[in-house]
């Protein structure tokens, strides 16, 4: 049982001795380690003896108890102070509470009352110190785990695994990130040295030193994370909201390049992404940064800063062709046809990169973007499994060392991404159509196109159109038309809004065009439909004139 130290402060010698005698008889684990007869002596002994509890008389000559308590609290912030006071001294209570006094004892003090107060104070101190020790332990564990927690948050952001902004902000505070990232930058090292094991060991050391250097640079530009994503690539995430953000980001990139050259004798190229407000777009930002860094190193060499928007004229590649190739590959992944996926992958290499003999890291960067799209298109079909699915294949992709291994990676992706227990190989396409329906119902009031939806569900417009008709029994355009007509009928029957305003609310800003569309669908203009509904019994439902598609 832990014994606590008590300092007794009272100008009366007999009072001090009485306290000592009471404690000796009570056999409590509290030991009187010192006695003081005035405030000055009490402050001095408090510093020397470091008591756990101070029993302090308020009225003393010279420095009184209140003044002494203030000084003792500065020396021993974790100690407990108990005041001894008389009935006519309650004016001191308010000031004592501000100081943080643990308790009060009224003179004359009964023995049992003194024992009870000291006992309760001791137990309270023990609880507080246990809580402090536990808190310190948690803080130490957090400090130890902080680098890994920051990497986990950053990887989740660039892999598109975080969707709830509030949850991300809470996690960011935990890892001491003041502002959520809005932009990514990639740091690409020169090609590693080929040769003996000592050369490879030096490269590994350089890679570690480069990561430390980037983290150190980011510490001078708060709101940043550094993530090792591949053998030669680091991804940084940055979220500064100050003025001239683009300029400050380029300054940060320049500092990294200069420090790598000066301290490590290492050439690096830094690629910059666009700025994004939505955290769900950080996966795209990371891809842009990687691509800009890789292509910048490939075309321009080290010690350059390259923005993703500068790539078009430097690479000579049409980004539209690249995007089309990626969509086609994602589409084939959904089909479950392994051989077709292999063939499409080989075609992808030629159409996007011109040949199979391009930089492996550039191919991986494109495949990472495809993996993001494929994983996200799993939607509710995948749930938490989609997260594990992505993590598994992202890790496998980083370990691929040849085109042949990448082709096998694509084949395994096809097999693993289509659940045989679902009874059909294209199970995830069903989820993609479901996601498209949700988007249509949320956005039917404005212009909605196949291209818009295709970008959201990561399927090509042609493929999505076929899948939609197969599952819904009508084309995308027919479904959108029927939904808008149903919404218009409801507004015509239940509101007094002008016909033109109703047309605008259901996605037809031109009143004349809305009237023609409505007439073709219902066999009468909107105004006539409203007149008929007004003459109907109020208990009748406008569903009598519905086509049946949305009847509940």
Coordinates of C-alpha atoms in Angstrom, one line a residue:
X1 CA 0.0 0.0 0.0
X2 CA 1.5 3.3 -1.1
X3 CA 2.4 5.6 1.8
X4 CA 1.8 9.3 1.2
X5 CA 3.8 12.2 2.8
X6 CA 2.0 14.9 4.8
X7 CA 3.3 18.4 5.7
X8 CA 1.5 20.0 8.7
X9 CA 1.5 23.8 8.8
X10 CA 0.2 25.5 12.0
X11 CA 1.6 28.3 14.2
X12 CA 0.4 26.3 17.3
X13 CA 2.9 23.6 18.4
X14 CA 0.2 21.5 20.2
X15 CA -2.0 21.5 17.1
X16 CA 0.8 20.1 15.0
X17 CA 1.6 17.4 17.6
X18 CA -2.1 16.5 17.8
X19 CA -2.2 15.8 14.1
X20 CA 0.9 13.6 14.3
X21 CA -0.5 11.6 17.2
X22 CA -3.9 11.1 15.6
X23 CA -2.3 9.7 12.4
X24 CA 0.0 7.4 14.4
X25 CA -2.9 5.9 16.2
X26 CA -5.0 5.6 13.1
X27 CA -2.3 3.6 11.3
X28 CA -3.3 5.1 7.9
X29 CA -0.6 5.0 5.2
X30 CA 0.0 8.7 5.6
X31 CA 3.3 9.8 7.3
X32 CA 4.0 13.3 8.7
X33 CA 7.3 14.2 7.1
X34 CA 7.6 17.8 8.3
X35 CA 6.1 20.6 10.4
X36 CA 6.0 24.3 9.7
X37 CA 4.9 27.1 12.0
X38 CA 4.4 29.8 9.4
X39 CA 3.8 30.4 5.7
X40 CA 7.4 31.1 4.7
X41 CA 8.7 28.0 6.4
X42 CA 5.8 26.0 4.8
X43 CA 6.8 27.1 1.2
X44 CA 10.5 26.2 1.9
X45 CA 9.7 22.7 3.3
X46 CA 7.3 22.0 0.5
X47 CA 10.1 22.4 -2.0
X48 CA 12.5 20.3 0.0
X49 CA 10.2 17.5 1.2
X50 CA 7.8 17.3 -1.8
X51 CA 4.8 16.2 0.3
X52 CA 1.7 14.7 -1.3
X53 CA -0.7 16.5 1.1
X54 CA -0.3 19.8 2.9
X55 CA -2.5 20.5 6.0
X56 CA -2.4 24.3 6.1
X57 CA -3.8 26.7 8.7
X58 CA -5.3 29.8 7.2
X59 CA -4.5 32.2 10.0
X60 CA -0.8 32.5 10.7
X61 CA 1.5 35.4 11.4
X62 CA 3.5 36.8 8.5
X63 CA 2.6 34.9 5.3
X64 CA -0.9 33.5 5.9
X65 CA -2.3 30.2 4.6
X66 CA -3.8 31.7 1.4
X67 CA -0.5 33.3 0.3
X68 CA 1.5 30.1 1.2
X69 CA -1.0 27.9 -0.7
X70 CA -0.5 30.0 -3.9
X71 CA 3.3 29.5 -3.7
X72 CA 3.0 25.8 -2.8
X73 CA 0.7 25.2 -5.7
X74 CA 3.4 26.6 -8.1
X75 CA 6.0 24.3 -6.6
X76 CA 3.8 21.2 -6.3
X77 CA 0.9 21.4 -8.8
X78 CA 0.0 17.8 -8.2
X79 CA -0.3 17.9 -4.4
X80 CA -3.4 18.3 -2.3
X81 CA -3.9 21.2 0.0
X82 CA -6.4 21.0 3.0
X83 CA -7.2 24.2 4.8
X84 CA -7.7 24.4 8.6
X85 CA -10.1 27.3 9.3
X86 CA -12.4 28.7 11.9
X87 CA -16.2 29.4 11.6
X88 CA -15.6 33.1 11.1
X89 CA -13.2 32.7 8.3
X90 CA -15.5 31.6 5.4
X91 CA -14.6 34.8 3.5
X92 CA -11.5 32.8 2.5
X93 CA -13.4 30.0 0.8
X94 CA -13.9 31.6 -2.6
X95 CA -10.2 32.4 -2.9
X96 CA -9.3 29.0 -1.7
X97 CA -11.4 27.4 -4.4
X98 CA -9.6 29.4 -7.0
X99 CA -6.3 28.1 -5.7
X100 CA -7.6 24.5 -5.9
X101 CA -7.9 23.5 -2.3
X102 CA -8.9 19.8 -1.9
X103 CA -10.9 20.2 1.3
X104 CA -11.6 22.3 4.5
X105 CA -11.5 21.3 8.2
X106 CA -13.1 23.5 10.8
X107 CA -11.3 24.1 14.1
X108 CA -11.5 22.5 16.6
X109 CA -11.0 19.3 14.5
X110 CA -12.3 16.0 15.7
X111 CA -9.9 13.1 15.3
X112 CA -12.2 10.9 13.1
X113 CA -13.1 13.8 10.9
X114 CA -9.3 14.5 10.3
X115 CA -8.7 10.8 9.5
X116 CA -11.7 10.7 7.1
X117 CA -10.7 13.8 5.2
X118 CA -7.0 12.7 4.9
X119 CA -8.1 9.2 3.8
X120 CA -10.5 10.5 1.1
X121 CA -7.8 12.9 -0.1
X122 CA -5.3 10.2 -0.3
X123 CA -7.7 8.0 -2.4
X124 CA -8.5 10.9 -4.6
X125 CA -4.8 11.6 -5.2
X126 CA -4.2 7.9 -6.1
X127 CA -7.1 8.0 -8.6
X128 CA -5.8 11.2 -10.2
X129 CA -2.3 9.8 -10.4
X130 CA -3.5 6.6 -11.9
X131 CA -5.5 8.5 -14.5
X132 CA -2.5 10.7 -15.2
X133 CA -0.2 7.7 -15.6
X134 CA -2.7 6.1 -17.9
X135 CA -3.1 9.3 -19.9
X136 CA 0.7 9.6 -20.2
X137 CA 0.9 6.0 -21.3
X138 CA -1.7 6.6 -24.0
X139 CA 0.2 9.8 -25.1
X140 CA 3.5 7.9 -25.3
X141 CA 1.8 5.1 -27.3
X142 CA 0.2 7.7 -29.6
X143 CA 3.6 9.4 -30.0
X144 CA 5.2 6.1 -30.9
X145 CA 2.4 5.1 -33.3
X146 CA 2.0 8.6 -34.7
X147 CA 4.1 8.0 -37.9
X148 CA 2.1 4.9 -38.7
X149 CA -1.2 6.5 -38.0
X150 CA -0.3 9.4 -40.3
X151 CA 0.7 7.0 -43.0
X152 CA -2.5 5.0 -42.5
X153 CA -4.6 8.2 -42.8
X154 CA -2.7 9.3 -45.9
X155 CA -2.9 6.0 -47.7
X156 CA -6.6 5.9 -46.9
X157 CA -7.0 9.3 -48.6
X158 CA -5.0 8.5 -51.7
X159 CA -6.7 5.1 -52.0
X160 CA -10.2 6.7 -51.8
X161 CA -11.2 4.8 -48.6
X162 CA -12.4 7.9 -46.7
X163 CA -15.8 9.3 -47.6
X164 CA -17.0 10.8 -44.3
X165 CA -15.4 14.2 -44.0
X166 CA -16.2 14.4 -40.2
X167 CA -14.5 11.1 -39.6
X168 CA -11.4 12.2 -41.6
X169 CA -11.2 15.5 -39.6
X170 CA -11.4 13.6 -36.3
X171 CA -8.6 11.3 -37.5
X172 CA -6.6 14.3 -38.7
X173 CA -6.8 15.9 -35.3
X174 CA -5.6 12.7 -33.7
X175 CA -2.5 12.7 -35.8
X176 CA -1.9 16.5 -35.3
X177 CA -2.8 17.4 -38.9
X178 CA -4.3 20.9 -38.6
X179 CA -5.9 21.1 -42.1
X180 CA -7.0 18.4 -44.5
X181 CA -4.9 18.0 -47.6
X182 CA -6.1 19.5 -50.9
X183 CA -3.2 18.7 -53.2
X184 CA -0.6 16.0 -53.8
X185 CA 3.0 16.0 -54.9
X186 CA 5.1 13.1 -56.0
X187 CA 8.9 12.9 -55.4
X188 CA 10.5 10.6 -57.9
X189 CA 14.1 9.4 -57.3
X190 CA 16.6 8.8 -60.1
X191 CA 16.7 5.2 -61.3
X192 CA 18.3 3.0 -58.6
X193 CA 21.9 1.9 -59.0
X194 CA 22.4 -1.5 -60.6
X195 CA 25.1 -3.8 -59.3
X196 CA 26.3 -5.5 -56.1
X197 CA 24.5 -5.7 -52.8
X198 CA 26.4 -2.7 -51.4
X199 CA 24.9 -0.5 -54.2
X200 CA 21.4 -1.8 -53.4
X201 CA 22.0 -1.2 -49.7
X202 CA 23.0 2.4 -50.5
X203 CA 19.9 2.9 -52.5
X204 CA 17.7 1.7 -49.7
X205 CA 19.5 4.0 -47.3
X206 CA 19.0 6.9 -49.7
X207 CA 15.3 6.2 -50.0
X208 CA 14.9 6.2 -46.2
X209 CA 17.0 9.4 -46.0
X210 CA 14.9 11.1 -48.7
X211 CA 11.6 10.3 -46.8
X212 CA 13.1 11.8 -43.7
X213 CA 14.2 14.9 -45.7
X214 CA 10.7 15.3 -47.2
X215 CA 9.1 15.0 -43.7
X216 CA 11.5 17.5 -42.3
X217 CA 10.7 19.9 -45.1
X218 CA 7.0 19.5 -44.5
X219 CA 7.5 20.3 -40.8
X220 CA 8.4 23.8 -41.9
X221 CA 5.2 23.9 -44.1
X222 CA 2.5 22.5 -41.7
X223 CA -0.5 20.5 -42.8
X224 CA 1.5 17.8 -44.7
X225 CA 1.9 14.0 -44.9
X226 CA 4.6 12.0 -46.6
X227 CA 3.8 8.5 -47.9
X228 CA 6.2 5.9 -49.4
X229 CA 4.2 4.3 -52.2
X230 CA 6.8 2.5 -54.4
X231 CA 10.5 1.8 -54.8
X232 CA 11.3 5.2 -56.3
X233 CA 8.3 7.3 -55.4
X234 CA 7.1 9.3 -52.3
X235 CA 3.7 10.9 -52.3
X236 CA 3.2 14.1 -50.2
X237 CA -0.2 15.5 -49.3
X238 CA -0.5 19.2 -48.4
X239 CA -3.4 21.3 -47.3
X240 CA -2.3 24.9 -46.8
X241 CA -5.2 27.4 -47.3
X242 CA -3.0 30.5 -47.2
X243 CA -2.6 33.0 -50.1
X244 CA -0.7 32.1 -53.2
X245 CA -1.0 28.4 -52.6
X246 CA 0.4 27.4 -56.0
X247 CA 3.5 29.5 -55.4
X248 CA 4.0 28.1 -51.9
X249 CA 3.6 24.6 -53.2
X250 CA 6.3 25.2 -55.8
X251 CA 8.5 26.7 -53.2
X252 CA 8.1 23.5 -51.1
X253 CA 9.0 21.4 -54.1
X254 CA 12.0 23.5 -54.8
X255 CA 13.2 23.1 -51.2
X256 CA 12.9 19.3 -51.5
X257 CA 14.9 19.2 -54.7
X258 CA 17.7 21.5 -53.3
X259 CA 17.9 19.6 -50.1
X260 CA 18.1 16.2 -51.8
X261 CA 20.9 17.4 -54.1
X262 CA 22.8 19.2 -51.3
X263 CA 22.4 16.7 -48.4
X264 CA 22.1 13.4 -50.3
X265 CA 23.7 14.1 -53.7
X266 CA 20.5 12.7 -55.1
X267 CA 18.5 14.0 -58.1
X268 CA 14.7 14.0 -57.7
X269 CA 11.8 15.3 -59.8
X270 CA 8.7 16.7 -58.0
X271 CA 5.3 16.3 -59.7
X272 CA 2.4 18.5 -58.7
X273 CA -1.3 17.7 -58.9
X274 CA -4.3 20.1 -59.1
X275 CA -6.0 21.4 -56.0
X276 CA -9.2 19.6 -54.9
X277 CA -11.8 20.6 -52.2
X278 CA -13.4 17.2 -52.0
X279 CA -11.4 14.6 -50.1
X280 CA -12.7 11.9 -52.4
X281 CA -10.7 13.5 -55.2
X282 CA -7.4 13.0 -53.3
X283 CA -6.9 9.6 -55.0
X284 CA -7.0 11.4 -58.3
X285 CA -4.6 14.0 -57.0
X286 CA -2.1 11.3 -55.9
X287 CA -2.3 9.7 -59.3
X288 CA -1.7 13.1 -61.0
X289 CA 1.3 13.7 -58.8
X290 CA 2.8 10.3 -59.4
X291 CA 2.3 10.6 -63.2
X292 CA 3.7 14.1 -63.3
X293 CA 6.8 13.1 -61.3
X294 CA 7.4 9.9 -63.4
X295 CA 6.9 11.6 -66.7
X296 CA 8.9 14.7 -65.6
X297 CA 11.8 12.4 -64.7
X298 CA 11.4 10.5 -67.9
X299 CA 11.2 13.4 -70.3
X300 CA 13.0 16.2 -68.4
X301 CA 15.4 14.5 -66.0
X302 CA 16.0 15.2 -62.3
X303 CA 15.8 18.5 -60.4
X304 CA 12.6 19.7 -62.1
X305 CA 9.2 20.7 -60.8
X306 CA 6.4 19.5 -63.2
X307 CA 2.7 20.3 -62.9
X308 CA 0.2 17.7 -64.2
X309 CA -1.3 20.4 -66.5
X310 CA 2.1 20.7 -68.2
X311 CA 2.3 17.1 -69.3
X312 CA 0.2 17.2 -72.4
X313 CA 2.8 19.0 -74.6
X314 CA 5.7 17.3 -73.0
X315 CA 4.6 13.7 -73.3
X316 CA 3.0 14.0 -76.8
X317 CA 0.2 11.7 -75.6
X318 CA -3.4 12.4 -75.9
X319 CA -5.0 12.1 -72.4
X320 CA -8.3 11.3 -74.0
X321 CA -6.8 8.1 -75.5
X322 CA -5.3 7.2 -72.1
X323 CA -8.6 7.7 -70.3
X324 CA -10.4 5.6 -72.9
X325 CA -7.9 2.8 -72.6
X326 CA -8.4 2.8 -68.8
X327 CA -12.2 2.7 -69.0
X328 CA -12.0 -0.2 -71.5
X329 CA -9.8 -2.1 -69.2
X330 CA -12.0 -1.5 -66.2
X331 CA -15.0 -2.6 -68.3
X332 CA -13.3 -5.9 -69.1
X333 CA -12.4 -6.4 -65.5
X334 CA -16.1 -6.4 -64.7
X335 CA -16.8 -9.0 -67.3
X336 CA -14.9 -11.8 -65.5
X337 CA -13.3 -13.0 -68.8
X338 CA -9.6 -13.6 -67.9
X339 CA -8.4 -14.1 -71.4
X340 CA -10.1 -11.1 -72.7
X341 CA -8.6 -9.1 -69.8
X342 CA -5.1 -10.3 -70.8
X343 CA -5.6 -9.3 -74.4
X344 CA -7.1 -5.9 -73.4
X345 CA -4.1 -5.3 -71.1
X346 CA -1.7 -5.9 -73.9
X347 CA -3.6 -3.6 -76.2
X348 CA -3.7 -1.1 -73.4
X349 CA 0.1 -1.0 -73.2
X350 CA 0.3 -0.3 -76.9
X351 CA -2.6 2.3 -77.1
X352 CA -1.6 4.2 -74.0
X353 CA 2.2 3.9 -73.9
X354 CA 3.1 3.0 -77.5
X355 CA 4.9 -0.2 -76.6
X356 CA 5.6 -2.7 -73.9
X357 CA 9.1 -1.2 -73.4
X358 CA 8.0 1.9 -71.4
X359 CA 8.9 2.7 -67.8
X360 CA 7.4 0.1 -65.5
X361 CA 6.5 2.8 -62.9
X362 CA 4.4 4.7 -65.4
X363 CA 2.4 1.6 -66.2
X364 CA 1.9 1.0 -62.5
X365 CA 0.7 4.5 -62.0
X366 CA -2.0 4.0 -64.7
X367 CA -2.9 0.6 -63.2
X368 CA -3.2 2.1 -59.8
X369 CA -5.8 4.6 -61.2
X370 CA -7.6 1.6 -62.8
X371 CA -7.6 -0.3 -59.4
X372 CA -9.1 2.8 -57.7
X373 CA -11.9 3.0 -60.3
X374 CA -12.5 -0.8 -60.2
X375 CA -12.6 -0.9 -56.4
X376 CA -14.9 2.1 -56.1
X377 CA -17.3 0.6 -58.7
X378 CA -17.8 -2.3 -56.4
X379 CA -20.0 0.0 -54.3
X380 CA -22.3 -1.6 -51.8
X381 CA -21.6 -5.0 -53.4
X382 CA -18.2 -4.9 -51.9
X383 CA -18.7 -3.1 -48.6
X384 CA -15.8 -3.5 -46.2
X385 CA -14.6 -6.3 -48.4
X386 CA -13.9 -3.7 -51.1
X387 CA -11.4 -2.0 -48.8
X388 CA -9.6 -5.3 -48.1
X389 CA -9.8 -6.0 -51.8
X390 CA -8.1 -2.7 -52.7
X391 CA -5.4 -3.0 -50.1
X392 CA -4.5 -6.5 -51.2
X393 CA -4.1 -5.6 -54.9
X394 CA -2.4 -2.3 -54.3
X395 CA 0.2 -4.1 -52.3
X396 CA 0.6 -6.8 -55.0
X397 CA 0.9 -4.1 -57.7
X398 CA 3.7 -2.4 -55.8
X399 CA 5.7 -5.7 -55.8
X400 CA 5.4 -6.4 -59.6
X401 CA 8.8 -6.2 -61.3
X402 CA 7.9 -7.0 -64.9
X403 CA 5.2 -6.7 -67.6
X404 CA 4.5 -10.4 -67.3
X405 CA 3.9 -10.0 -63.5
X406 CA 1.6 -7.1 -64.3
X407 CA -0.4 -9.2 -66.7
X408 CA -0.8 -11.9 -64.1
X409 CA -1.9 -9.2 -61.6
X410 CA -4.6 -8.2 -64.0
X411 CA -5.8 -11.8 -64.5
X412 CA -6.0 -12.3 -60.7
X413 CA -7.8 -9.0 -60.4
X414 CA -10.5 -10.3 -62.8
X415 CA -11.0 -13.6 -60.9
X416 CA -11.0 -12.0 -57.4
X417 CA -13.2 -9.1 -58.3
X418 CA -16.1 -11.2 -59.6
X419 CA -17.8 -13.1 -56.8
X420 CA -18.7 -16.7 -58.0
X421 CA -21.2 -17.0 -55.1
X422 CA -23.3 -14.2 -56.7
X423 CA -24.4 -16.6 -59.4
X424 CA -23.0 -14.5 -62.3
X425 CA -19.6 -13.1 -63.2
X426 CA -20.7 -9.5 -63.6
X427 CA -22.1 -9.0 -60.1
X428 CA -20.4 -5.7 -59.5
X429 CA -22.1 -4.2 -62.6
X430 CA -25.4 -4.6 -60.8
X431 CA -24.1 -2.4 -58.0
X432 CA -22.8 0.1 -60.6
X433 CA -26.3 0.4 -62.1
X434 CA -27.8 0.8 -58.6
X435 CA -25.3 3.6 -58.0
X436 CA -26.3 5.2 -61.3
X437 CA -30.0 5.0 -60.4
X438 CA -29.3 6.9 -57.1
X439 CA -27.4 9.5 -59.0
X440 CA -30.3 9.9 -61.5
X441 CA -32.9 10.3 -58.8
X442 CA -30.8 12.9 -57.0
X443 CA -30.0 14.9 -60.2
X444 CA -33.0 14.6 -62.5
X445 CA -33.7 18.3 -62.1
X446 CA -30.7 19.2 -64.1
X447 CA -29.0 18.0 -67.3
X448 CA -27.9 14.4 -66.8
X449 CA -25.9 12.6 -69.5
X450 CA -24.5 9.1 -70.0
X451 CA -21.0 10.6 -69.8
X452 CA -21.7 12.1 -66.4
X453 CA -22.8 8.8 -65.0
X454 CA -20.0 6.9 -66.6
X455 CA -17.4 9.0 -64.9
X456 CA -19.0 8.3 -61.5
X457 CA -19.3 4.5 -61.9
X458 CA -16.1 4.0 -63.9
X459 CA -17.8 2.3 -66.9
X460 CA -17.7 3.4 -70.5
X461 CA -21.0 5.0 -71.8
X462 CA -21.6 2.1 -74.2
X463 CA -21.0 -0.6 -71.6
X464 CA -23.2 1.2 -69.1
X465 CA -26.0 1.7 -71.6
X466 CA -26.1 -2.0 -72.4
X467 CA -25.9 -3.0 -68.7
X468 CA -28.6 -0.6 -67.8
X469 CA -31.0 -1.8 -70.4
X470 CA -30.4 -5.4 -69.5
X471 CA -31.2 -4.8 -65.8
X472 CA -33.9 -2.2 -66.0
X473 CA -35.7 -3.2 -69.2
X474 CA -35.4 0.2 -70.7
X475 CA -32.7 2.6 -71.9
X476 CA -31.2 5.2 -69.7
X477 CA -33.0 8.0 -71.7
X478 CA -36.3 6.3 -71.3
X479 CA -35.9 5.9 -67.6
X480 CA -34.9 9.5 -67.1
X481 CA -37.9 10.7 -69.2
X482 CA -40.4 8.6 -67.2
X483 CA -38.9 9.7 -63.9
X484 CA -39.2 13.4 -64.9
X485 CA -42.8 12.9 -66.2
X486 CA -43.8 11.2 -62.9
X487 CA -42.3 14.1 -60.9
X488 CA -44.1 16.6 -63.2
X489 CA -47.5 14.9 -62.8
X490 CA -47.1 15.0 -59.1
X491 CA -46.3 18.7 -59.1
X492 CA -49.2 19.5 -61.5
X493 CA -51.7 17.6 -59.4
X494 CA -50.5 18.8 -55.9
X495 CA -49.2 22.4 -56.4
X496 CA -50.2 25.7 -58.1
X497 CA -46.8 26.2 -59.6
X498 CA -46.8 27.6 -63.2
X499 CA -46.3 25.0 -65.9
X500 CA -43.0 26.6 -66.9
X501 CA -41.6 26.4 -63.3
X502 CA -42.6 22.7 -63.0
X503 CA -40.8 22.0 -66.2
X504 CA -37.7 23.7 -64.9
X505 CA -37.9 21.7 -61.6
X506 CA -37.9 18.4 -63.5
X507 CA -35.1 19.2 -65.8
X508 CA -36.6 21.1 -68.7
X509 CA -35.7 24.8 -68.6
X510 CA -37.5 25.5 -71.9
X511 CA -41.3 25.6 -71.2
X512 CA -42.2 24.8 -74.8
X513 CA -39.9 21.8 -75.0
X514 CA -41.3 20.6 -71.7
X515 CA -44.9 20.9 -73.0
X516 CA -44.0 18.9 -76.1
X517 CA -42.3 16.1 -74.1
X518 CA -45.2 15.9 -71.7
X519 CA -47.7 15.8 -74.5
X520 CA -45.9 13.0 -76.3
X521 CA -45.8 10.9 -73.1
X522 CA -49.3 11.6 -71.7
X523 CA -51.3 12.3 -74.8
X524 CA -52.2 15.8 -73.5
X525 CA -50.4 19.0 -72.6
X526 CA -49.5 19.7 -68.9
X527 CA -52.3 22.3 -68.5
X528 CA -55.0 19.8 -69.7
X529 CA -53.6 17.2 -67.3
X530 CA -53.9 19.7 -64.4
X531 CA -57.5 20.5 -65.3
X532 CA -58.5 16.9 -65.3
X533 CA -56.9 16.3 -62.0
X534 CA -58.6 19.3 -60.5
X535 CA -62.0 17.9 -61.5
X536 CA -61.2 14.5 -60.0
X537 CA -62.3 13.7 -56.5
X538 CA -59.7 14.8 -54.0
X539 CA -59.5 11.3 -52.7
X540 CA -58.5 10.0 -56.1
X541 CA -54.8 9.4 -56.6
X542 CA -52.9 10.8 -59.6
X543 CA -51.4 7.4 -59.9
X544 CA -54.5 6.4 -62.1
X545 CA -52.8 8.2 -65.0
X546 CA -49.3 6.8 -64.3
X547 CA -47.4 4.6 -66.7
X548 CA -46.6 2.1 -64.0
X549 CA -42.8 2.4 -63.8
X550 CA -42.7 4.2 -60.5
X551 CA -46.0 3.1 -58.9
X552 CA -45.5 2.4 -55.2

